[in-house]
mmCIF file of C-alpha atoms and ligand atoms in Angstrom:
data_model
loop_
_atom_site.group_PDB
_atom_site.id
_atom_site.type_symbol
_atom_site.label_atom_id
_atom_site.label_comp_id
_atom_site.label_asym_id
_atom_site.label_seq_id
_atom_site.Cartn_x
_atom_site.Cartn_y
_atom_site.Cartn_z
ATOM 1 C CA UNK M 82 -0.004 -0.002 -0.009
ATOM 2 C CA UNK M 83 1.232 3.483 -0.601
ATOM 3 C CA UNK M 84 1.612 5.450 2.579
ATOM 4 C CA UNK M 85 1.462 9.182 2.943
ATOM 5 C CA UNK M 86 4.917 10.423 2.100
ATOM 6 C CA UNK M 87 6.772 13.269 3.689
ATOM 7 C CA UNK M 88 7.633 16.005 1.245
ATOM 8 C CA UNK M 89 10.965 17.560 2.032
ATOM 9 C CA UNK M 90 12.942 20.071 0.039
ATOM 10 C CA UNK M 91 16.602 19.719 -0.848
ATOM 11 C CA UNK M 92 18.247 22.902 0.491
ATOM 12 C CA UNK M 93 20.976 23.064 -2.171
ATOM 13 C CA UNK M 94 18.729 22.538 -5.211
ATOM 14 C CA UNK M 95 15.357 23.720 -3.905
ATOM 15 C CA UNK M 96 13.915 20.522 -5.386
ATOM 16 C CA UNK M 97 11.066 18.653 -3.695
ATOM 17 C CA UNK M 98 12.079 15.232 -2.504
ATOM 18 C CA UNK M 99 9.243 12.747 -3.082
ATOM 19 C CA UNK M 100 10.606 9.419 -1.854
ATOM 20 C CA UNK M 101 7.275 7.586 -1.987
ATOM 21 C CA UNK M 102 6.010 8.790 -5.361
ATOM 22 C CA UNK M 103 5.217 5.587 -7.344
ATOM 23 C CA UNK M 104 5.928 7.356 -10.656
ATOM 24 C CA UNK M 105 9.469 8.302 -9.639
ATOM 25 C CA UNK M 106 10.103 4.830 -8.141
ATOM 26 C CA UNK M 107 9.029 3.080 -11.349
ATOM 27 C CA UNK M 108 11.162 5.498 -13.396
ATOM 28 C CA UNK M 109 14.111 4.440 -11.201
ATOM 29 C CA UNK M 110 13.392 0.815 -12.138
ATOM 30 C CA UNK M 111 11.740 -0.092 -8.854
ATOM 31 C CA UNK M 112 8.390 -1.843 -8.297
ATOM 32 C CA UNK M 113 6.270 0.476 -6.161
ATOM 33 C CA UNK M 114 3.239 -0.997 -4.369
ATOM 34 C CA UNK M 115 0.917 0.354 -7.060
ATOM 35 C CA UNK M 116 1.611 0.780 -10.741
ATOM 36 C CA UNK M 117 1.817 4.520 -11.533
ATOM 37 C CA UNK M 118 -0.323 5.914 -14.341
ATOM 38 C CA UNK M 119 -0.596 9.237 -16.200
ATOM 39 C CA UNK M 120 -1.692 10.076 -19.727
ATOM 40 C CA UNK M 121 0.030 12.025 -22.459
ATOM 41 C CA UNK M 122 -2.306 14.960 -23.308
ATOM 42 C CA UNK M 123 -4.226 14.358 -20.087
ATOM 43 C CA UNK M 124 -4.736 18.130 -19.948
ATOM 44 C CA UNK M 125 -6.597 19.295 -23.000
ATOM 45 C CA UNK M 126 -9.597 19.112 -25.216
ATOM 46 C CA UNK M 127 -11.163 15.952 -23.838
ATOM 47 C CA UNK M 128 -11.899 17.817 -20.593
ATOM 48 C CA UNK M 129 -14.916 20.135 -20.353
ATOM 49 C CA UNK M 130 -13.172 22.145 -17.655
ATOM 50 C CA UNK M 131 -10.275 22.708 -20.090
ATOM 51 C CA UNK M 132 -12.577 23.886 -22.871
ATOM 52 C CA UNK M 133 -14.212 26.258 -20.400
ATOM 53 C CA UNK M 134 -10.991 27.996 -19.239
ATOM 54 C CA UNK M 135 -9.490 28.042 -22.747
ATOM 55 C CA UNK M 136 -12.533 29.428 -24.570
ATOM 56 C CA UNK M 137 -11.277 33.008 -24.923
ATOM 57 C CA UNK M 138 -7.535 32.332 -25.029
ATOM 58 C CA UNK M 139 -5.257 31.132 -27.844
ATOM 59 C CA UNK M 140 -3.279 27.945 -27.280
ATOM 60 C CA UNK M 141 0.174 29.508 -27.106
ATOM 61 C CA UNK M 142 -1.110 32.473 -25.107
ATOM 62 C CA UNK M 143 -2.482 29.948 -22.562
ATOM 63 C CA UNK M 144 0.881 28.196 -22.386
ATOM 64 C CA UNK M 145 2.652 31.533 -21.716
ATOM 65 C CA UNK M 146 0.153 32.664 -19.038
ATOM 66 C CA UNK M 147 1.474 31.098 -15.807
ATOM 67 C CA UNK M 148 -1.836 31.091 -13.843
ATOM 68 C CA UNK M 149 -3.718 29.481 -16.694
ATOM 69 C CA UNK M 150 -1.012 26.935 -17.533
ATOM 70 C CA UNK M 151 -0.962 26.012 -13.824
ATOM 71 C CA UNK M 152 -4.747 25.622 -13.643
ATOM 72 C CA UNK M 153 -4.909 23.487 -16.799
ATOM 73 C CA UNK M 154 -2.069 21.270 -15.589
ATOM 74 C CA UNK M 155 -3.932 20.624 -12.321
ATOM 75 C CA UNK M 156 -7.285 19.745 -13.938
ATOM 76 C CA UNK M 157 -6.525 16.087 -14.767
ATOM 77 C CA UNK M 158 -4.758 15.595 -11.441
ATOM 78 C CA UNK M 159 -7.916 16.648 -9.605
ATOM 79 C CA UNK M 160 -10.250 14.679 -11.872
ATOM 80 C CA UNK M 161 -8.344 11.399 -12.239
ATOM 81 C CA UNK M 162 -5.870 11.201 -9.364
ATOM 82 C CA UNK M 163 -3.102 10.368 -11.808
ATOM 83 C CA UNK M 164 0.399 9.728 -10.449
ATOM 84 C CA UNK M 165 2.026 12.588 -12.314
ATOM 85 C CA UNK M 166 1.106 15.991 -13.678
ATOM 86 C CA UNK M 167 2.524 17.091 -17.029
ATOM 87 C CA UNK M 168 3.134 20.789 -17.487
ATOM 88 C CA UNK M 169 0.599 22.344 -19.830
ATOM 89 C CA UNK M 170 2.737 23.632 -22.675
ATOM 90 C CA UNK M 171 3.577 22.620 -26.236
ATOM 91 C CA UNK M 172 6.683 21.566 -28.110
ATOM 92 C CA UNK M 173 6.619 24.826 -30.110
ATOM 93 C CA UNK M 174 6.513 27.058 -26.989
ATOM 94 C CA UNK M 175 10.331 27.450 -26.791
ATOM 95 C CA UNK M 176 10.399 28.377 -30.493
ATOM 96 C CA UNK M 177 7.680 30.966 -29.971
ATOM 97 C CA UNK M 178 9.439 32.257 -26.846
ATOM 98 C CA UNK M 179 12.685 32.559 -28.827
ATOM 99 C CA UNK M 180 10.926 34.714 -31.422
ATOM 100 C CA UNK M 181 10.146 32.235 -34.221
ATOM 101 C CA UNK M 182 6.964 33.081 -36.151
ATOM 102 C CA UNK M 183 4.877 30.043 -35.199
ATOM 103 C CA UNK M 184 1.291 29.523 -34.118
ATOM 104 C CA UNK M 185 -0.911 26.566 -33.270
ATOM 105 C CA UNK M 186 -3.913 26.388 -35.552
ATOM 106 C CA UNK M 187 -6.886 24.480 -34.083
ATOM 107 C CA UNK M 188 -7.418 21.193 -35.861
ATOM 108 C CA UNK M 189 -4.104 21.485 -37.744
ATOM 109 C CA UNK M 190 -1.255 21.921 -35.277
ATOM 110 C CA UNK M 191 1.846 24.116 -35.384
ATOM 111 C CA UNK M 192 2.197 26.325 -38.451
ATOM 112 C CA UNK M 193 5.497 28.153 -39.141
ATOM 113 C CA UNK M 194 5.384 31.503 -40.992
ATOM 114 C CA UNK M 195 8.752 31.188 -42.685
ATOM 115 C CA UNK M 196 9.926 27.590 -43.039
ATOM 116 C CA UNK M 197 13.633 26.920 -42.411
ATOM 117 C CA UNK M 198 15.199 25.299 -45.459
ATOM 118 C CA UNK M 199 18.634 26.805 -46.147
ATOM 119 C CA UNK M 200 21.886 27.443 -44.300
ATOM 120 C CA UNK M 201 20.985 31.140 -44.195
ATOM 121 C CA UNK M 202 17.566 30.305 -42.628
ATOM 122 C CA UNK M 203 19.307 28.222 -39.993
ATOM 123 C CA UNK M 204 21.845 30.975 -39.245
ATOM 124 C CA UNK M 205 18.959 33.437 -38.781
ATOM 125 C CA UNK M 206 17.051 31.147 -36.388
ATOM 126 C CA UNK M 207 16.658 32.799 -32.972
ATOM 127 C CA UNK M 208 17.929 30.770 -30.023
ATOM 128 C CA UNK M 209 16.103 30.751 -26.708
ATOM 129 C CA UNK M 210 17.437 32.771 -23.765
ATOM 130 C CA UNK M 211 16.529 32.724 -20.074
ATOM 131 C CA UNK M 212 14.127 35.671 -20.404
ATOM 132 C CA UNK M 213 12.003 33.857 -22.987
ATOM 133 C CA UNK M 214 11.505 30.953 -20.578
ATOM 134 C CA UNK M 215 10.351 33.121 -17.644
ATOM 135 C CA UNK M 216 6.578 32.504 -17.975
ATOM 136 C CA UNK M 217 7.082 28.717 -18.198
ATOM 137 C CA UNK M 218 9.433 28.744 -15.204
ATOM 138 C CA UNK M 219 6.829 30.735 -13.287
ATOM 139 C CA UNK M 220 4.109 28.183 -14.126
ATOM 140 C CA UNK M 221 6.395 25.409 -12.809
ATOM 141 C CA UNK M 222 7.009 27.313 -9.559
ATOM 142 C CA UNK M 223 3.258 27.803 -9.048
ATOM 143 C CA UNK M 224 2.646 24.121 -9.726
ATOM 144 C CA UNK M 225 5.275 22.832 -7.353
ATOM 145 C CA UNK M 226 3.514 24.748 -4.578
ATOM 146 C CA UNK M 227 0.089 23.379 -5.535
ATOM 147 C CA UNK M 228 0.925 19.741 -6.244
ATOM 148 C CA UNK M 229 1.902 18.455 -2.810
ATOM 149 C CA UNK M 230 3.090 14.890 -3.388
ATOM 150 C CA UNK M 231 2.299 14.551 -7.105
ATOM 151 C CA UNK M 232 5.420 14.734 -9.298
ATOM 152 C CA UNK M 233 5.474 17.277 -12.125
ATOM 153 C CA UNK M 234 6.813 16.266 -15.545
ATOM 154 C CA UNK M 235 8.381 18.957 -17.700
ATOM 155 C CA UNK M 236 8.885 18.371 -21.394
ATOM 156 C CA UNK M 237 10.235 19.542 -24.719
ATOM 157 C CA UNK M 238 10.236 18.469 -28.342
ATOM 158 C CA UNK M 239 13.367 16.667 -29.556
ATOM 159 C CA UNK M 240 15.460 18.288 -32.305
ATOM 160 C CA UNK M 241 14.140 16.015 -35.129
ATOM 161 C CA UNK M 242 10.448 16.562 -34.367
ATOM 162 C CA UNK M 243 10.947 20.326 -33.959
ATOM 163 C CA UNK M 244 13.019 20.428 -37.147
ATOM 164 C CA UNK M 245 10.259 18.639 -39.016
ATOM 165 C CA UNK M 246 7.748 21.408 -38.128
ATOM 166 C CA UNK M 247 10.273 24.143 -39.033
ATOM 167 C CA UNK M 248 11.335 22.598 -42.359
ATOM 168 C CA UNK M 249 7.908 21.434 -43.514
ATOM 169 C CA UNK M 250 6.250 24.636 -42.233
ATOM 170 C CA UNK M 251 3.565 22.571 -40.462
ATOM 171 C CA UNK M 252 2.441 19.023 -39.763
ATOM 172 C CA UNK M 253 3.589 16.496 -42.356
ATOM 173 C CA UNK M 254 2.705 12.909 -43.081
ATOM 174 C CA UNK M 255 5.879 11.935 -44.928
ATOM 175 C CA UNK M 256 8.436 14.513 -43.725
ATOM 176 C CA UNK M 257 9.794 14.663 -47.276
ATOM 177 C CA UNK M 258 11.410 18.106 -47.136
ATOM 178 C CA UNK M 259 12.984 17.249 -43.804
ATOM 179 C CA UNK M 260 14.431 13.973 -45.106
ATOM 180 C CA UNK M 261 15.614 15.742 -48.269
ATOM 181 C CA UNK M 262 17.468 18.337 -46.167
ATOM 182 C CA UNK M 263 19.068 15.786 -43.850
ATOM 183 C CA UNK M 264 20.417 13.723 -46.739
ATOM 184 C CA UNK M 265 21.182 16.364 -49.403
ATOM 185 C CA UNK M 266 22.585 19.018 -47.064
ATOM 186 C CA UNK M 267 23.835 17.255 -43.967
ATOM 187 C CA UNK M 268 25.875 20.258 -42.758
ATOM 188 C CA UNK M 269 22.772 22.459 -42.795
ATOM 189 C CA UNK M 270 20.783 19.677 -41.150
ATOM 190 C CA UNK M 271 23.284 19.271 -38.317
ATOM 191 C CA UNK M 272 23.496 23.057 -37.819
ATOM 192 C CA UNK M 273 19.682 23.174 -37.511
ATOM 193 C CA UNK M 274 19.523 20.259 -35.058
ATOM 194 C CA UNK M 275 22.395 21.671 -33.068
ATOM 195 C CA UNK M 276 20.586 25.035 -32.657
ATOM 196 C CA UNK M 277 17.370 23.190 -31.719
ATOM 197 C CA UNK M 278 19.246 21.053 -29.199
ATOM 198 C CA UNK M 279 20.553 24.288 -27.576
ATOM 199 C CA UNK M 280 17.014 25.707 -27.355
ATOM 200 C CA UNK M 281 15.593 22.432 -26.034
ATOM 201 C CA UNK M 282 18.286 22.159 -23.390
ATOM 202 C CA UNK M 283 17.782 25.760 -22.277
ATOM 203 C CA UNK M 284 14.044 25.090 -22.040
ATOM 204 C CA UNK M 285 14.379 21.848 -20.092
ATOM 205 C CA UNK M 286 17.082 23.163 -17.767
ATOM 206 C CA UNK M 287 14.867 26.132 -16.899
ATOM 207 C CA UNK M 288 12.023 23.740 -16.060
ATOM 208 C CA UNK M 289 14.318 21.644 -13.885
ATOM 209 C CA UNK M 290 15.685 24.723 -12.110
ATOM 210 C CA UNK M 291 12.078 25.831 -11.424
ATOM 211 C CA UNK M 292 11.270 22.435 -9.878
ATOM 212 C CA UNK M 293 9.996 19.772 -12.288
ATOM 213 C CA UNK M 294 10.540 16.237 -10.991
ATOM 214 C CA UNK M 295 11.044 14.499 -14.352
ATOM 215 C CA UNK M 296 11.398 15.474 -18.011
ATOM 216 C CA UNK M 297 10.042 13.907 -21.176
ATOM 217 C CA UNK M 298 11.690 14.437 -24.536
ATOM 218 C CA UNK M 299 9.012 14.058 -27.256
ATOM 219 C CA UNK M 300 10.476 12.850 -30.526
ATOM 220 C CA UNK M 301 6.974 12.076 -31.708
ATOM 221 C CA UNK M 302 7.780 11.677 -35.369
ATOM 222 C CA UNK M 303 11.130 9.846 -35.100
ATOM 223 C CA UNK M 304 9.354 6.617 -36.077
ATOM 224 C CA UNK M 305 9.294 7.948 -39.650
ATOM 225 C CA UNK M 306 13.056 7.265 -39.835
ATOM 226 C CA UNK M 307 15.066 4.122 -40.482
ATOM 227 C CA UNK M 308 17.225 3.059 -37.557
ATOM 228 C CA UNK M 309 20.293 3.807 -39.665
ATOM 229 C CA UNK M 310 19.233 7.407 -40.352
ATOM 230 C CA UNK M 311 18.075 7.857 -36.774
ATOM 231 C CA UNK M 312 21.412 6.767 -35.357
ATOM 232 C CA UNK M 313 23.500 8.837 -37.750
ATOM 233 C CA UNK M 314 21.510 12.026 -38.249
ATOM 234 C CA UNK M 315 19.217 12.466 -35.263
ATOM 235 C CA UNK M 316 20.343 10.510 -32.206
ATOM 236 C CA UNK M 317 23.537 12.562 -31.558
ATOM 237 C CA UNK M 318 21.458 15.705 -31.072
ATOM 238 C CA UNK M 319 18.905 14.079 -28.784
ATOM 239 C CA UNK M 320 21.772 12.420 -26.908
ATOM 240 C CA UNK M 321 23.348 15.840 -26.303
ATOM 241 C CA UNK M 322 20.065 17.115 -24.824
ATOM 242 C CA UNK M 323 19.691 14.055 -22.579
ATOM 243 C CA UNK M 324 23.364 14.163 -21.516
ATOM 244 C CA UNK M 325 22.926 17.848 -20.670
ATOM 245 C CA UNK M 326 20.334 16.775 -18.094
ATOM 246 C CA UNK M 327 22.279 13.842 -16.646
ATOM 247 C CA UNK M 328 23.376 15.829 -13.599
ATOM 248 C CA UNK M 329 19.908 17.291 -13.034
ATOM 249 C CA UNK M 330 18.825 14.433 -10.767
ATOM 250 C CA UNK M 331 15.499 13.883 -12.501
ATOM 251 C CA UNK M 332 14.424 10.899 -14.653
ATOM 252 C CA UNK M 333 14.519 11.435 -18.396
ATOM 253 C CA UNK M 334 11.729 9.894 -20.480
ATOM 254 C CA UNK M 335 12.268 9.520 -24.235
ATOM 255 C CA UNK M 336 9.146 8.982 -26.354
ATOM 256 C CA UNK M 337 8.223 8.617 -30.013
ATOM 257 C CA UNK M 338 5.425 7.050 -32.072
ATOM 258 C CA UNK M 339 6.039 4.048 -34.333
ATOM 259 C CA UNK M 340 9.512 3.591 -32.829
ATOM 260 C CA UNK M 341 9.498 -0.195 -32.310
ATOM 261 C CA UNK M 342 12.683 -0.469 -34.383
ATOM 262 C CA UNK M 343 14.302 2.508 -32.594
ATOM 263 C CA UNK M 344 13.683 1.583 -28.963
ATOM 264 C CA UNK M 345 17.246 0.395 -28.401
ATOM 265 C CA UNK M 346 18.737 3.545 -29.887
ATOM 266 C CA UNK M 347 16.297 5.802 -28.002
ATOM 267 C CA UNK M 348 17.389 4.144 -24.757
ATOM 268 C CA UNK M 349 21.089 4.392 -25.680
ATOM 269 C CA UNK M 350 20.563 8.090 -26.382
ATOM 270 C CA UNK M 351 20.508 8.522 -22.601
ATOM 271 C CA UNK M 352 16.987 7.803 -21.373
ATOM 272 C CA UNK M 353 16.004 6.423 -17.984
ATOM 273 C CA UNK M 354 12.534 5.577 -19.303
ATOM 274 C CA UNK M 355 11.550 4.837 -22.913
ATOM 275 C CA UNK M 356 7.984 5.525 -24.032
ATOM 276 C CA UNK M 357 6.394 2.848 -26.233
ATOM 277 C CA UNK M 358 3.352 3.148 -28.499
ATOM 278 C CA UNK M 359 0.771 0.359 -28.916
ATOM 279 C CA UNK M 360 2.359 -1.247 -31.965
ATOM 280 C CA UNK M 361 4.730 -3.379 -29.901
ATOM 281 C CA UNK M 362 3.996 -5.243 -26.651
ATOM 282 C CA UNK M 363 5.887 -4.085 -23.575
ATOM 283 C CA UNK M 364 7.494 -7.493 -22.958
ATOM 284 C CA UNK M 365 9.033 -7.292 -26.446
ATOM 285 C CA UNK M 366 10.018 -3.646 -25.883
ATOM 286 C CA UNK M 367 11.686 -4.648 -22.586
ATOM 287 C CA UNK M 368 14.082 -6.883 -24.551
ATOM 288 C CA UNK M 369 14.965 -4.066 -26.956
ATOM 289 C CA UNK M 370 15.957 -1.304 -24.535
ATOM 290 C CA UNK M 371 19.319 -1.219 -22.723
ATOM 291 C CA UNK M 372 19.434 -2.989 -19.313
ATOM 292 C CA UNK M 373 18.238 -0.721 -16.527
ATOM 293 C CA UNK M 374 15.764 1.179 -18.702
ATOM 294 C CA UNK M 375 12.182 1.489 -17.499
ATOM 295 C CA UNK M 376 9.220 1.533 -19.916
ATOM 296 C CA UNK M 377 6.188 3.815 -20.232
ATOM 297 C CA UNK M 378 3.038 2.899 -22.158
ATOM 298 C CA UNK M 379 1.195 1.585 -24.020
ATOM 299 C CA UNK M 380 -2.604 1.507 -24.351
ATOM 300 C CA UNK M 381 -3.867 2.419 -27.828
ATOM 301 C CA UNK M 382 -5.779 5.703 -27.231
ATOM 302 C CA UNK M 383 -8.321 4.687 -29.885
ATOM 303 C CA UNK M 384 -9.357 1.663 -27.783
ATOM 304 C CA UNK M 385 -10.788 4.014 -25.158
ATOM 305 C CA UNK M 386 -13.733 4.219 -27.588
ATOM 306 C CA UNK M 387 -14.269 0.423 -27.555
ATOM 307 C CA UNK M 388 -16.194 0.164 -24.293
ATOM 308 C CA UNK M 389 -15.252 -0.862 -20.733
ATOM 309 C CA UNK M 390 -14.793 -4.601 -21.378
ATOM 310 C CA UNK M 391 -12.229 -4.094 -24.127
ATOM 311 C CA UNK M 392 -10.449 -1.423 -22.065
ATOM 312 C CA UNK M 393 -10.289 -3.694 -19.011
ATOM 313 C CA UNK M 394 -8.907 -6.605 -21.030
ATOM 314 C CA UNK M 395 -6.243 -4.359 -22.622
ATOM 315 C CA UNK M 396 -5.249 -2.720 -19.357
ATOM 316 C CA UNK M 397 -4.787 -6.102 -17.696
ATOM 317 C CA UNK M 398 -2.710 -7.362 -20.626
ATOM 318 C CA UNK M 399 -0.485 -4.263 -20.545
ATOM 319 C CA UNK M 400 -0.025 -4.507 -16.763
ATOM 320 C CA UNK M 401 1.106 -8.147 -17.164
ATOM 321 C CA UNK M 402 3.459 -7.369 -20.055
ATOM 322 C CA UNK M 403 4.740 -4.241 -18.269
ATOM 323 C CA UNK M 404 5.596 -6.338 -15.227
ATOM 324 C CA UNK M 405 8.447 -7.870 -17.251
ATOM 325 C CA UNK M 406 10.138 -4.449 -17.592
ATOM 326 C CA UNK M 407 12.618 -2.923 -15.174
ATOM 327 C CA UNK M 408 10.043 -0.400 -14.002
ATOM 328 C CA UNK M 409 6.736 0.322 -15.713
ATOM 329 C CA UNK M 410 4.767 3.557 -15.859
ATOM 330 C CA UNK M 411 1.298 2.961 -17.324
ATOM 331 C CA UNK M 412 0.349 5.423 -20.049
ATOM 332 C CA UNK M 413 -1.274 5.550 -23.445
ATOM 333 C CA UNK M 414 0.785 4.778 -26.532
ATOM 334 C CA UNK M 415 0.193 8.360 -27.690
ATOM 335 C CA UNK M 416 -1.861 11.348 -26.534
ATOM 336 C CA UNK M 417 -5.497 11.366 -25.394
ATOM 337 C CA UNK M 418 -7.708 11.892 -28.442
ATOM 338 C CA UNK M 419 -9.930 15.018 -28.219
ATOM 339 C CA UNK M 420 -13.260 13.084 -28.330
ATOM 340 C CA UNK M 421 -12.279 10.702 -25.529
ATOM 341 C CA UNK M 422 -14.827 10.246 -22.722
ATOM 342 C CA UNK M 423 -13.070 11.389 -19.504
ATOM 343 C CA UNK M 424 -14.905 8.616 -17.634
ATOM 344 C CA UNK M 425 -13.056 6.027 -19.733
ATOM 345 C CA UNK M 426 -9.757 7.498 -18.524
ATOM 346 C CA UNK M 427 -11.028 7.586 -14.943
ATOM 347 C CA UNK M 428 -11.801 3.844 -15.219
ATOM 348 C CA UNK M 429 -8.286 3.142 -16.497
ATOM 349 C CA UNK M 430 -6.763 4.912 -13.498
ATOM 350 C CA UNK M 431 -8.976 2.913 -11.120
ATOM 351 C CA UNK M 432 -8.129 -0.373 -12.856
ATOM 352 C CA UNK M 433 -4.374 0.290 -12.823
ATOM 353 C CA UNK M 434 -4.448 1.368 -9.170
ATOM 354 C CA UNK M 435 -6.685 -1.517 -8.196
ATOM 355 C CA UNK M 436 -4.551 -4.226 -9.772
ATOM 356 C CA UNK M 437 -1.964 -5.674 -7.370
HETATM 357 C C1 LIG I 186 3.794 16.799 -31.838
HETATM 358 C C2 LIG I 186 3.446 17.580 -30.586
HETATM 359 C C3 LIG I 186 2.841 18.856 -30.531
HETATM 360 N N1 LIG I 186 2.709 19.198 -29.189
HETATM 361 C C4 LIG I 186 3.181 18.179 -28.409
HETATM 362 C C5 LIG I 186 3.677 17.186 -29.265
HETATM 363 C C6 LIG I 186 4.357 15.941 -28.788
HETATM 364 C C7 LIG I 186 3.352 14.958 -28.281
HETATM 365 C C8 LIG I 186 2.591 14.262 -29.343
HETATM 366 O O1 LIG I 186 3.220 13.559 -30.113
HETATM 367 O O2 LIG I 186 1.363 14.400 -29.339
HETATM 368 C C9 LIG I 186 3.274 18.126 -26.942
HETATM 369 C C10 LIG I 186 2.136 18.613 -26.154
HETATM 370 N N2 LIG I 186 1.167 19.521 -26.514
HETATM 371 C C11 LIG I 186 0.342 19.721 -25.462
HETATM 372 C C12 LIG I 186 0.820 18.972 -24.375
HETATM 373 C C13 LIG I 186 0.169 19.140 -23.002
HETATM 374 C C14 LIG I 186 0.498 18.406 -21.882
HETATM 375 C C15 LIG I 186 -0.260 17.085 -21.788
HETATM 376 O O3 LIG I 186 -1.352 17.090 -21.150
HETATM 377 O O4 LIG I 186 0.245 16.054 -22.262
HETATM 378 C C16 LIG I 186 1.923 18.257 -24.798
HETATM 379 C C17 LIG I 186 2.782 17.259 -24.041
HETATM 380 C C18 LIG I 186 -0.835 20.601 -25.406
HETATM 381 C C19 LIG I 186 -1.583 20.818 -26.651
HETATM 382 N N3 LIG I 186 -1.067 21.091 -27.899
HETATM 383 C C20 LIG I 186 -2.092 21.309 -28.784
HETATM 384 C C21 LIG I 186 -3.334 21.161 -28.104
HETATM 385 C C22 LIG I 186 -4.698 21.359 -28.712
HETATM 386 C C23 LIG I 186 -4.954 22.819 -28.955
HETATM 387 C C24 LIG I 186 -6.163 23.354 -28.272
HETATM 388 O O5 LIG I 186 -6.587 22.898 -27.198
HETATM 389 O O6 LIG I 186 -6.707 24.329 -28.807
HETATM 390 C C25 LIG I 186 -3.012 20.870 -26.771
HETATM 391 C C26 LIG I 186 -3.964 20.689 -25.634
HETATM 392 C C27 LIG I 186 -1.948 21.657 -30.194
HETATM 393 C C28 LIG I 186 -0.972 20.839 -30.935
HETATM 394 N N4 LIG I 186 0.374 20.910 -30.811
HETATM 395 C C29 LIG I 186 0.984 19.966 -31.618
HETATM 396 C C30 LIG I 186 -0.076 19.270 -32.301
HETATM 397 C C31 LIG I 186 0.135 18.163 -33.300
HETATM 398 C C32 LIG I 186 -1.285 19.816 -31.854
HETATM 399 C C33 LIG I 186 -2.701 19.365 -32.200
HETATM 400 C C34 LIG I 186 -3.343 20.214 -33.226
HETATM 401 C C35 LIG I 186 -4.862 19.978 -33.268
HETATM 402 O O7 LIG I 186 -5.256 18.842 -33.552
HETATM 403 O O8 LIG I 186 -5.594 20.945 -33.011
HETATM 404 C C36 LIG I 186 2.441 19.731 -31.666
#
């Protein structure tokens, strides 16, 4: 049984110390008394209380308004009793904060005013400084005060996924311009990823300094790459970001979609936890990641529409397969879909917590 933990604060770092938090224990590779669960995109459009507070405010404006970002982050913690909060933000927030012309268009996703496609475009790309991060750091500080014993996950987009939005100018199915740049102009590609790794690291370090208890690096679209291309052209930049956080004392989660063939490399890049989508069972994933790596996942978010019996069967299967990993954090295989019934997520939390 989980007992009420004592929250202490480390005097030198100012960081909360949450020794009993099941999420942090599982991320360390331990087996806490109950399996921890949270959901990617747990804060967002599936929640009526989110739609209510967001109705007059643009997405990026909400992310850069500390009170609002704090409130939205807390909504799923209150509703579901999940084992971790994830900061309400977006992967393009550090780009916006650095001065890149980018917006999030409802129903489409991030749209970039002037796509980055040449060496000159890369040289002109603004890089994030501490001032740009101030509203996000403030949201983290507010949250750490509000959250008591629930860990807070900070996050950022990985260089490849950010580069894809910048090069394509928006969401892309095939990432063709991005792949063309990485192969035809590798120097420009590496300069772009290097600049993005700097921005990502600045963003994540600011979140850690403000008090997040874990970080997740979203390389959502890395599954579009062959393992060979991933290792040569992408992994070094993500590895630099993860290495830059090695001394931060917080677990590093590394996630992508369709990455069954990349799980080993994504672990080797320097992750403590690797996120897995639904395409590969966790017991298979456990054999693919480096020893000592915990797993996070991997319920198909679309199956939340299939009714309680299907969801229960799937949750039980995933808990059994996840038990073979060195630490398992229950999650979806990708983000909560906007039309999801919040009650279906509430049932998942109860099932996970109720299963010994
Ligand atoms: C690729 C990516 C993005 N953003 C993100 C990723 C990586 C995760 C993933 O793979 O899903 C990360 C992200 N974006 C958001 C979060 C919130 C925290 C959470 O609860 O998980 C997180 C972790 C809020 C958001 N980010 C966005 C929304 C919806 C916008 C709104 O509510 O108006 C939310 C809640 C917008 C966004 N931002 C992005 C997309 C594709 C979209 C959806 C566009 C749409 O369909 O309207 C880029």
